[in-house]
GROMACS .gro file of C-alpha atoms in nm:
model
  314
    1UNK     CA    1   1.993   7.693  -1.138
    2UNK     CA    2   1.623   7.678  -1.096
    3UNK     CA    3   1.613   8.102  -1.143
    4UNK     CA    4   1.826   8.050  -1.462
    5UNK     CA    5   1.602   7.789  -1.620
    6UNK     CA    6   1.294   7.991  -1.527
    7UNK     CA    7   1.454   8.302  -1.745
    8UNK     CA    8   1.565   8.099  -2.018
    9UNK     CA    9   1.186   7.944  -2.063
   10UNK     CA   10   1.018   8.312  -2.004
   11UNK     CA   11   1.287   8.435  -2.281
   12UNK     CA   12   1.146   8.124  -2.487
   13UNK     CA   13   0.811   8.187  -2.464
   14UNK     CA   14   0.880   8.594  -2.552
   15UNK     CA   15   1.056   8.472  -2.869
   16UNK     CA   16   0.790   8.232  -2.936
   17UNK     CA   17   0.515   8.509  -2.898
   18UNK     CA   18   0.702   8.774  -3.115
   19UNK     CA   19   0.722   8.489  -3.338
   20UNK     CA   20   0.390   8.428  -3.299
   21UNK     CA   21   0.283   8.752  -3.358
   22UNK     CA   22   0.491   8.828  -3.690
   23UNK     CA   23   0.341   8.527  -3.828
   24UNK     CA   24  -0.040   8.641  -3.763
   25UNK     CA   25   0.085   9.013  -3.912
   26UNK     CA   26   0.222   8.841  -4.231
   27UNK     CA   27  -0.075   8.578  -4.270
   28UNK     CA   28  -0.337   8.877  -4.200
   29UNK     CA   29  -0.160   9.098  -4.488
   30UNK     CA   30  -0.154   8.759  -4.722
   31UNK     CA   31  -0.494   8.709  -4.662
   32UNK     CA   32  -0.576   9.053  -4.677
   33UNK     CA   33  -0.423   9.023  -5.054
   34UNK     CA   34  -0.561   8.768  -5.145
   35UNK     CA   35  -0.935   8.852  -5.042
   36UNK     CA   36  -0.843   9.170  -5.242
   37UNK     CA   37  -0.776   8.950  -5.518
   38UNK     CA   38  -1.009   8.704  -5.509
   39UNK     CA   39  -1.293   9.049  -5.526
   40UNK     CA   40  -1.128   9.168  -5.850
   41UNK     CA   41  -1.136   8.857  -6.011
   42UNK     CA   42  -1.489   8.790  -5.891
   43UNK     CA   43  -1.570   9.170  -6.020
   44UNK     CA   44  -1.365   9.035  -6.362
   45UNK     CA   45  -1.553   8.693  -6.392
   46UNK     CA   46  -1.915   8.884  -6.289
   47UNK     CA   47  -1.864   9.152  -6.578
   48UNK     CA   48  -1.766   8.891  -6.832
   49UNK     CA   49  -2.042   8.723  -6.712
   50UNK     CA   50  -2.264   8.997  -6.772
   51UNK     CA   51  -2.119   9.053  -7.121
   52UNK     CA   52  -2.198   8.739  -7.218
   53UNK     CA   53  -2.532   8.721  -7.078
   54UNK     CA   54  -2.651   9.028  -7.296
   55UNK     CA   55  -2.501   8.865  -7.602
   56UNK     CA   56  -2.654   8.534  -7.489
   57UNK     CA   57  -3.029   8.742  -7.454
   58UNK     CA   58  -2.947   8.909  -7.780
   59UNK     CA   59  -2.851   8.606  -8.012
   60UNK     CA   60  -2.934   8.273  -7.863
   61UNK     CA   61  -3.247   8.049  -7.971
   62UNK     CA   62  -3.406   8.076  -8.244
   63UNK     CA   63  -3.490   8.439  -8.439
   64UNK     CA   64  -3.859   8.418  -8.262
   65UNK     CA   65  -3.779   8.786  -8.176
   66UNK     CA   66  -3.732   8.896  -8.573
   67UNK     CA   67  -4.005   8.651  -8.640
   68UNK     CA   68  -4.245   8.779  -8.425
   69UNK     CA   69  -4.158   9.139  -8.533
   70UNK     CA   70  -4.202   9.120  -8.882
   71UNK     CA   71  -4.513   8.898  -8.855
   72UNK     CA   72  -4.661   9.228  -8.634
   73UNK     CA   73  -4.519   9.472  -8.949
   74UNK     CA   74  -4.659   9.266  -9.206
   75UNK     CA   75  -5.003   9.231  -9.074
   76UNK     CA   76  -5.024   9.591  -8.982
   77UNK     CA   77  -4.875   9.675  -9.314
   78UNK     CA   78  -5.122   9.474  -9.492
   79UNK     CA   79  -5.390   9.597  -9.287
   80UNK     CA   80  -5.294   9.944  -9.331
   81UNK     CA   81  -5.237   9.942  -9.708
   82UNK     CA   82  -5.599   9.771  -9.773
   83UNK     CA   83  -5.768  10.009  -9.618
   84UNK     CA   84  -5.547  10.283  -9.757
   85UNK     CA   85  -5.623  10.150 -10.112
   86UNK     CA   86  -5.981  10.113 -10.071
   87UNK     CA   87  -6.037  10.464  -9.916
   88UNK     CA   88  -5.820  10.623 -10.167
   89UNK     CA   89  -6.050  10.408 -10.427
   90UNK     CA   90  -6.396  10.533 -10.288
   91UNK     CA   91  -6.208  10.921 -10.243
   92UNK     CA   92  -6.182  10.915 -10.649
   93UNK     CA   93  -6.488  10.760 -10.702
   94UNK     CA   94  -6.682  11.005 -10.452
   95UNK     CA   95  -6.454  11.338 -10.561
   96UNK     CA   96  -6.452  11.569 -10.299
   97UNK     CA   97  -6.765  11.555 -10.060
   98UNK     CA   98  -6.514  11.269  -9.853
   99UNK     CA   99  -6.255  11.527  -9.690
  100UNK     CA  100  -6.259  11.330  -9.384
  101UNK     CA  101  -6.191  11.049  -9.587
  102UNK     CA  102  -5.855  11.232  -9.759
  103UNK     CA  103  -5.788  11.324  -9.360
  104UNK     CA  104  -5.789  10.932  -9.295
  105UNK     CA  105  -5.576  10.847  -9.584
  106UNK     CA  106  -5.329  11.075  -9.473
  107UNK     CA  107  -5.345  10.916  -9.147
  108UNK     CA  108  -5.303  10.548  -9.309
  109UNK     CA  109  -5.004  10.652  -9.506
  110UNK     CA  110  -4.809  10.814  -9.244
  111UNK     CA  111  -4.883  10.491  -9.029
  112UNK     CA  112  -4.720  10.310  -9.388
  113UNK     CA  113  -4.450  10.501  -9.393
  114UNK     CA  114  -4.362  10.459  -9.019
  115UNK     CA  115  -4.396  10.078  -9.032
  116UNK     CA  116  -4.192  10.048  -9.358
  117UNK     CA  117  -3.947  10.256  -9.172
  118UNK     CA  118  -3.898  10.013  -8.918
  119UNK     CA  119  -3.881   9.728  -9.101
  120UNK     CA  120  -3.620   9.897  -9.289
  121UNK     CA  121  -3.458  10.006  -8.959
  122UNK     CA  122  -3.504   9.626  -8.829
  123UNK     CA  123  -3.295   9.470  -9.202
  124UNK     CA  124  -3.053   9.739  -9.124
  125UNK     CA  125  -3.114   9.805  -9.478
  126UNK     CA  126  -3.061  10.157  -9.650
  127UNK     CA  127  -3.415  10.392  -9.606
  128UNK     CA  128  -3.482  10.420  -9.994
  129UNK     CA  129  -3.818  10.630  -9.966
  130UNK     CA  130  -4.019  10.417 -10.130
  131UNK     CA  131  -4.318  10.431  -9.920
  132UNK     CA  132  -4.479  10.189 -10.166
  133UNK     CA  133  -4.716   9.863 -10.131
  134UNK     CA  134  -4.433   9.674 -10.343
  135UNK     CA  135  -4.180   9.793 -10.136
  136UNK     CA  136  -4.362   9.657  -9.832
  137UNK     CA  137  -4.362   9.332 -10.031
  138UNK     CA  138  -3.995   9.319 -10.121
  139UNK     CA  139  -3.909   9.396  -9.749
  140UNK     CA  140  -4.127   9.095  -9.639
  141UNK     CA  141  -3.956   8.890  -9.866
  142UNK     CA  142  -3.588   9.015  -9.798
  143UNK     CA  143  -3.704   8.925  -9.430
  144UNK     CA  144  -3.836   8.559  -9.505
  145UNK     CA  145  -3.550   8.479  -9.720
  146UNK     CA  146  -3.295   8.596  -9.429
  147UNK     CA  147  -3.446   8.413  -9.155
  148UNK     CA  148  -3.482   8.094  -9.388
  149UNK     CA  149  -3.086   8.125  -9.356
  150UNK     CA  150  -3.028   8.227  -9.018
  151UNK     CA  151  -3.267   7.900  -8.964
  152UNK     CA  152  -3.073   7.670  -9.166
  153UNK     CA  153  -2.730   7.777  -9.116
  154UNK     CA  154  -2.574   7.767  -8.775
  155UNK     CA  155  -2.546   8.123  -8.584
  156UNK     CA  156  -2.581   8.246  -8.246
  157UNK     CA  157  -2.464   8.161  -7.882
  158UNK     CA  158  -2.501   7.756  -7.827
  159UNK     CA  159  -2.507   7.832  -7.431
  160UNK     CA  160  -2.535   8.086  -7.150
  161UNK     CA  161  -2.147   8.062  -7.050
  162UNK     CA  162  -1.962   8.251  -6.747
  163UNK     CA  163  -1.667   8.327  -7.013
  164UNK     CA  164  -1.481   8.210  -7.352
  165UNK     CA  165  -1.185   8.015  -7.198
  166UNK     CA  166  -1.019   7.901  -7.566
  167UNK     CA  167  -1.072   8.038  -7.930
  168UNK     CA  168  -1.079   7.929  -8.233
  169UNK     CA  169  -0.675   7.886  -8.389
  170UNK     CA  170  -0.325   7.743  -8.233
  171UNK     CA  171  -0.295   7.732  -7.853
  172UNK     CA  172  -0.117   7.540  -7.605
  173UNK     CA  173  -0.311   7.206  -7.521
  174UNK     CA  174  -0.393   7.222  -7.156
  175UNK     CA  175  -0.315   6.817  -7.076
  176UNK     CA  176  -0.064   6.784  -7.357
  177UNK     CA  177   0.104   7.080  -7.334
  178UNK     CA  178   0.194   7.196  -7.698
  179UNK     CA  179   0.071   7.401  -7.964
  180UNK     CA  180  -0.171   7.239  -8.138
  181UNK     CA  181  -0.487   7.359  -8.373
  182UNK     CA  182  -0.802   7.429  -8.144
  183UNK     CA  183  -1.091   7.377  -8.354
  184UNK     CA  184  -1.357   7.541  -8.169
  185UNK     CA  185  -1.462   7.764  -7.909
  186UNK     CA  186  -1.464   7.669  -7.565
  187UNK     CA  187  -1.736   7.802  -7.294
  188UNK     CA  188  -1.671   7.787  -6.926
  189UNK     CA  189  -2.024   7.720  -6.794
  190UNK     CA  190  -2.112   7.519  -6.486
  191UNK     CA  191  -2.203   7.149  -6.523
  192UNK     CA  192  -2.568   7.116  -6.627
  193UNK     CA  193  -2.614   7.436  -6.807
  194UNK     CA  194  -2.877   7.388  -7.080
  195UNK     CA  195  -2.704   7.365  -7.449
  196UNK     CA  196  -2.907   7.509  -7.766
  197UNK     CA  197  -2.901   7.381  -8.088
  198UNK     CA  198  -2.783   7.692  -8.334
  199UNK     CA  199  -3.014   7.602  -8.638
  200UNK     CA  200  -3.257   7.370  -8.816
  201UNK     CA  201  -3.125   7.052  -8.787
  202UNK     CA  202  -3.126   6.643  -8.813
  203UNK     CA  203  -2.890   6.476  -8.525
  204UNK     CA  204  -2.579   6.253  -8.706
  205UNK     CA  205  -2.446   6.133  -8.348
  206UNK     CA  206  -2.522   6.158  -7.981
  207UNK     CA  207  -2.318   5.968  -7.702
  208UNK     CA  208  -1.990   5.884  -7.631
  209UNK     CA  209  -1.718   5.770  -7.932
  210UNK     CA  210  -1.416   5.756  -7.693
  211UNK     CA  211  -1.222   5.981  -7.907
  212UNK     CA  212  -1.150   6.242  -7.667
  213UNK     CA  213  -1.462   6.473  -7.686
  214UNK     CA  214  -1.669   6.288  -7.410
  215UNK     CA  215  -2.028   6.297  -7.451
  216UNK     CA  216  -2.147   6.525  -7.781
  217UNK     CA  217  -2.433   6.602  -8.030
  218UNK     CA  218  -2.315   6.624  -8.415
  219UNK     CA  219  -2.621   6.818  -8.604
  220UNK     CA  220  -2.630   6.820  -9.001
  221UNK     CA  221  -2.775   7.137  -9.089
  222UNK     CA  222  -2.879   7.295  -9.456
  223UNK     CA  223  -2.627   7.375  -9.684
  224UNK     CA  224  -2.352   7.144  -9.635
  225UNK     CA  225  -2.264   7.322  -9.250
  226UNK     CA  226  -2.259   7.108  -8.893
  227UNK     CA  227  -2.216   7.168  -8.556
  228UNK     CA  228  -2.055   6.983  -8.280
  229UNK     CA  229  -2.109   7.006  -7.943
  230UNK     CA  230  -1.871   6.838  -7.669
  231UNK     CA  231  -1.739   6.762  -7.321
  232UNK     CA  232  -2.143   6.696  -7.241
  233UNK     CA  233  -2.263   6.574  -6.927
  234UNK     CA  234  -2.568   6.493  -7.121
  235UNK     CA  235  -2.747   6.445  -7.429
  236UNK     CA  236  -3.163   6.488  -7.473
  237UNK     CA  237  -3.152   6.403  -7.886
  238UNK     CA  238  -3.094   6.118  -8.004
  239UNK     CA  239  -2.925   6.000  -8.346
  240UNK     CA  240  -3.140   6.062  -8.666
  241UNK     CA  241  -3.391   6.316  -8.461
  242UNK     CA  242  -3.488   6.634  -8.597
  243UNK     CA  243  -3.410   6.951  -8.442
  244UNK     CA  244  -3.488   7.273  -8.459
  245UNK     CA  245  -3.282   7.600  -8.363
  246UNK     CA  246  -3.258   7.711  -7.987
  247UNK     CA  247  -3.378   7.373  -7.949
  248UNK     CA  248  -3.217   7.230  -7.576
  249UNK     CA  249  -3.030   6.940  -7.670
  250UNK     CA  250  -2.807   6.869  -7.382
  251UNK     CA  251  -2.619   7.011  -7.143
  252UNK     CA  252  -2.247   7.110  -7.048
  253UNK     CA  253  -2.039   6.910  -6.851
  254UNK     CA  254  -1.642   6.738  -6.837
  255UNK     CA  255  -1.663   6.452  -7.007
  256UNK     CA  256  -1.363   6.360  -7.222
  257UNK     CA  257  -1.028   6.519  -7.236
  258UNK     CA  258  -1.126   6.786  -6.998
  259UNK     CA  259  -1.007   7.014  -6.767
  260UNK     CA  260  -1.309   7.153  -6.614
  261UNK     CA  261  -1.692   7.144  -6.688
  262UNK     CA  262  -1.715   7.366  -7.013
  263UNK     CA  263  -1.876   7.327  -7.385
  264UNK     CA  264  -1.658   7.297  -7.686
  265UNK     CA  265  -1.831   7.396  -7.983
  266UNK     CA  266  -1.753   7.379  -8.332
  267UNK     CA  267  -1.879   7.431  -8.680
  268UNK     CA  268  -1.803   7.288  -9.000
  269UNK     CA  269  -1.828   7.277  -9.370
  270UNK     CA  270  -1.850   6.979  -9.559
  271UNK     CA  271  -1.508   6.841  -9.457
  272UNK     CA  272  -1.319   7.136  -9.284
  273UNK     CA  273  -1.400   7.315  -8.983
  274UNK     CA  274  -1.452   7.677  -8.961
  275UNK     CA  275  -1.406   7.987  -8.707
  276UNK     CA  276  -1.729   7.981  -8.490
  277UNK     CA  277  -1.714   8.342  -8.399
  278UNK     CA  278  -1.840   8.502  -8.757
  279UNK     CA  279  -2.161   8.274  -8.718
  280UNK     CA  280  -2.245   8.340  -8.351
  281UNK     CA  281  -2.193   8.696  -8.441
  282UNK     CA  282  -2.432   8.687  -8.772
  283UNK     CA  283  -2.775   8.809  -8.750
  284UNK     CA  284  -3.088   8.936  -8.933
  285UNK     CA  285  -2.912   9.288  -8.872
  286UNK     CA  286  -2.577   9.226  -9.011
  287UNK     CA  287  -2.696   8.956  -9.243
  288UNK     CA  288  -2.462   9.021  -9.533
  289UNK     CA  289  -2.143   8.998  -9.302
  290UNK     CA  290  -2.078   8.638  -9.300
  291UNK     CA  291  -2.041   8.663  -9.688
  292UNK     CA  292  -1.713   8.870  -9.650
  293UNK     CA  293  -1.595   8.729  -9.310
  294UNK     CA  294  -1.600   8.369  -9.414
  295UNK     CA  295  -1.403   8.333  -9.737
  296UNK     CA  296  -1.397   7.967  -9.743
  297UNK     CA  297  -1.768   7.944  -9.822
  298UNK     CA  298  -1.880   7.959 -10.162
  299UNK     CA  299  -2.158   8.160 -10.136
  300UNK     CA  300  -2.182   8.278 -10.472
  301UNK     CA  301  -2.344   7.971 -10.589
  302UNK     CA  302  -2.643   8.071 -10.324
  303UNK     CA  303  -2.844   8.298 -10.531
  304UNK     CA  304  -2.950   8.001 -10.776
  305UNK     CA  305  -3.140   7.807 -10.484
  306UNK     CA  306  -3.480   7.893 -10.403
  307UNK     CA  307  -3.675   8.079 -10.240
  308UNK     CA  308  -3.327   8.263 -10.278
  309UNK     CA  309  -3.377   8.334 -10.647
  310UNK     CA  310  -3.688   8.521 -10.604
  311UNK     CA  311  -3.664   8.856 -10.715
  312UNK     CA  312  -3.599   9.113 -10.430
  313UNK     CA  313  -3.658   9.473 -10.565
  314UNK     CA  314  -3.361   9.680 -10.400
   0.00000   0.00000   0.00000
């Protein structure tokens, strides 16, 4: 009996180690999997990342980099052309003893040209060869006029965000669950990521209005357009305060109805609100898109407001 019980418990313990042993194999290939996984989403969620990062570096805040630009072409410009003038006026008044004064002015104009050329190159606008002091003047004003739009009408990224998790359109409401219009764009960005204010501004709302958004900012902006910012774990504005683009304002958080720490962004016109992803695309380069992407607008009606009514020379 006692040899009999002794096999039966070393057969026992043999099953119970081949047991043992299958389950390691299986939960060493499941992790294995899953590690694998878990890397190529990582990779995924580090390249969207990325993606977004350059478009955040490219478009977010306010146009300083345009600004900045064409303030640096329109003082050399100026620069350049007064001096071109006023040697090319002492070169007729002295004839032909100044022939290293011609050899400047050639000098001068070439450095025109070039600068007009970039400014051309920087409004994406069509090279016309016009190499002319008026058409450094119409340039400069084509310029001002666009970023006096891009600074009163929203455009741009709102916030450094790891990914887009929702677009604008119908989509299936995550604590509902069923279709139902999403009005904005959603960011996935870690709690306390800074939020930017996308243009010139005066703040209609900031706090909490229990409606389901959490914590948000409402900005009127010029022109009839607002932007909404929600699901906030924060707020640094505060209700009739002006603002100015890439301004912080707050910052992202899961407030609300929320599933996880994001920013839901919106923008609207006058009563109805509008696909964000024309105006965080729009730029001083592809100024004249939103025109033909967003149909909705009347934009016809601009051209009478100034300074948009100033005569631009083409």
């Amino acid at each position: 009996m006692r040899g009999s019980r002794q096999y039966s418990l070393g057969q026992m313990a043999r099953y119970l180690l081949v047991l043992f042993v299958i389950l390691s194999a299986v939960s060493f290939f499941i992790s294995n999997w899953l590690l694998v996984k878990t890397t190529d989403d990582l990779a995924l969620l580090e390249e969207d990342h990325e993606q977004l990062n350059d478009q955040y570096e490219m478009m977010l805040g306010t146009q300083n980099l345009y600004k900045n630009e064409l303030d640096q072409l329109s003082v050399s410009l100026s620069r350049v052309a007064s001096q071109r003038d006023k040697l090319q006026a002492e070169n007729i008044r002295m004839g032909d003893k100044l022939y290293e004064g011609n050899n400047r002015l050639g000098e001068l104009s070439a450095t025109l040209d070039a600068s007009l050329n970039g400014l051309e190159t920087l409004l994406n606008v069509e090279p016309s060869g016009d190499m002319s002091p008026e058409r450094l003047e119409s340039l400069t004003m084509m310029a001002n006029q666009r970023l006096f739009m891009l600074n009163s009408i929203p455009n741009g990224l709102p916030i450094q965000a790891m990914r887009i998790n929702d677009s604008y359109g119908m989509r299936m409401h995550p604590i509902h669950k069923k279709r139902v219009m999403h009005r904005g764009i959603d960011y996935k960005a870690e709690k306390g990521t800074p939020v930017y204010s996308t243009a010139d501004g005066v703040v209609e709302y900031a706090g909490n209005r229990g409606d389901g958004y959490g914590v948000q900012v409402v900005i009127l902006h010029g022109f009839g357009f607002k932007t909404n910012y929600s699901h906030l774990n924060n707020t640094e504005v505060s209700s009739g305060e002006f603002v100015h683009k890439g301004q912080k304002i707050a910052e992202s958080g899961n407030t609300g109805r929320s599933t996880g720490a994001h920013l839901h962004y919106e923008v609207r016109h006058l009563y109805s609100t509008l696909n964000p992803a024309p105006f965080v695309a729009w730029n001083i380069a592809n100024f004249d898109s939103i025109f033909t992407t967003v149909k909705s607008v009347k934009w016809a009606s601009l051209k009478n407001l100034y300074p948009l009514n100033q005569t631009i020379q083409p």
